[in-house]
Amino acid sequence: STLSFASAETVTVAKFGNSGTVTSSPAGINCGGDCSESYTLGTNITLTAIPAVGSKFDGWSFCDYSNGNKCNITIKWREVY
């Protein structure tokens, strides 16, 4: 058996409700329509929630660090069996 490591991971945004968008920096996610993107290991990503007019942002789940409408995550190593 050989142990290997993934060189990239896919980040997928799941929104609850249909109002607003989530964008990423670096670019790739613009969730309205494009809600997932593959990023290389070590990439620091900031997701930003932008509520639609008349809506409000309630919070994040599964963030390394969040502050208001921003979520920061880092793509980390994982073992592939």
Short mmCIF file of C-alpha atoms in Angstrom, two decimals:
data_model
loop_
_atom_site.label_atom_id
_atom_site.label_comp_id
_atom_site.label_asym_id
_atom_site.label_seq_id
_atom_site.Cartn_x
_atom_site.Cartn_y
_atom_site.Cartn_z
CA SER A 1 0.00 0.00 0.00
CA THR A 2 1.20 3.52 -0.81
CA LEU A 3 0.42 6.66 1.12
CA SER A 4 0.02 9.81 -0.94
CA PHE A 5 -1.13 13.35 -0.33
CA ALA A 6 -3.58 15.50 -2.25
CA SER A 7 -1.95 18.51 -3.97
CA ALA A 8 -5.20 20.51 -4.15
CA GLU A 9 -8.61 20.59 -2.49
CA THR A 10 -11.99 21.77 -3.69
CA VAL A 11 -13.73 24.41 -1.61
CA THR A 12 -17.52 24.30 -1.94
CA VAL A 13 -19.88 26.96 -0.59
CA ALA A 14 -23.38 25.87 0.42
CA LYS A 15 -25.81 28.73 0.99
CA PHE A 16 -28.96 28.40 3.06
CA GLY A 17 -31.54 30.55 1.34
CA ASN A 18 -31.37 32.15 -2.07
CA SER A 19 -30.47 35.74 -1.23
CA GLY A 20 -27.01 37.14 -1.71
CA THR A 21 -23.67 35.91 -2.98
CA VAL A 22 -20.37 34.61 -1.63
CA THR A 23 -17.12 35.60 -3.35
CA SER A 24 -13.54 34.47 -2.79
CA SER A 25 -10.10 36.00 -2.74
CA PRO A 26 -8.14 34.67 -4.55
CA ALA A 27 -10.82 34.63 -7.24
CA GLY A 28 -12.69 31.48 -8.22
CA ILE A 29 -15.88 31.39 -6.19
CA ASN A 30 -18.76 33.69 -7.07
CA CYS A 31 -21.67 31.84 -5.47
CA GLY A 32 -24.72 32.82 -6.99
CA GLY A 33 -23.61 30.57 -9.83
CA ASP A 34 -20.06 29.24 -9.27
CA CYS A 35 -19.99 27.74 -5.76
CA SER A 36 -16.83 25.59 -5.86
CA GLU A 37 -13.20 25.93 -6.86
CA SER A 38 -10.03 23.88 -6.55
CA TYR A 39 -7.13 25.54 -4.70
CA THR A 40 -3.57 24.30 -4.18
CA LEU A 41 -2.27 23.36 -0.76
CA GLY A 42 -1.21 26.26 1.44
CA THR A 43 -3.59 28.73 -0.22
CA ASN A 44 -5.15 31.21 2.21
CA ILE A 45 -8.69 31.99 1.08
CA THR A 46 -11.04 34.73 2.23
CA LEU A 47 -14.73 34.16 1.52
CA THR A 48 -17.00 37.21 1.70
CA ALA A 49 -20.78 36.98 2.12
CA ILE A 50 -22.76 39.76 0.45
CA PRO A 51 -26.43 39.69 1.45
CA ALA A 52 -29.07 40.79 -1.05
CA VAL A 53 -31.05 43.96 -0.36
CA GLY A 54 -33.61 43.19 2.36
CA SER A 55 -31.65 40.15 3.63
CA LYS A 56 -29.07 39.73 6.36
CA PHE A 57 -26.07 37.47 6.82
CA ASP A 58 -26.40 35.12 9.83
CA GLY A 59 -22.97 33.48 10.06
CA TRP A 60 -20.50 30.82 8.91
CA SER A 61 -20.01 27.13 9.61
CA PHE A 62 -16.70 25.27 9.19
CA CYS A 63 -14.45 28.34 9.09
CA ASP A 64 -10.88 28.38 10.40
CA TYR A 65 -11.50 32.00 11.41
CA SER A 66 -14.46 34.29 10.80
CA ASN A 67 -15.07 37.97 11.37
CA GLY A 68 -18.47 39.34 10.41
CA ASN A 69 -19.20 38.53 6.79
CA LYS A 70 -15.65 37.22 6.13
CA CYS A 71 -14.42 33.63 6.49
CA ASN A 72 -10.71 32.76 6.29
CA ILE A 73 -9.57 29.22 5.54
CA THR A 74 -6.25 27.62 4.59
CA ILE A 75 -6.02 24.58 2.32
CA LYS A 76 -4.19 21.95 4.38
CA TRP A 77 -2.58 18.58 3.70
CA ARG A 78 -4.73 15.49 3.89
CA GLU A 79 -3.82 11.86 3.44
CA VAL A 80 -5.24 9.98 0.44
CA TYR A 81 -5.63 6.21 0.88
#
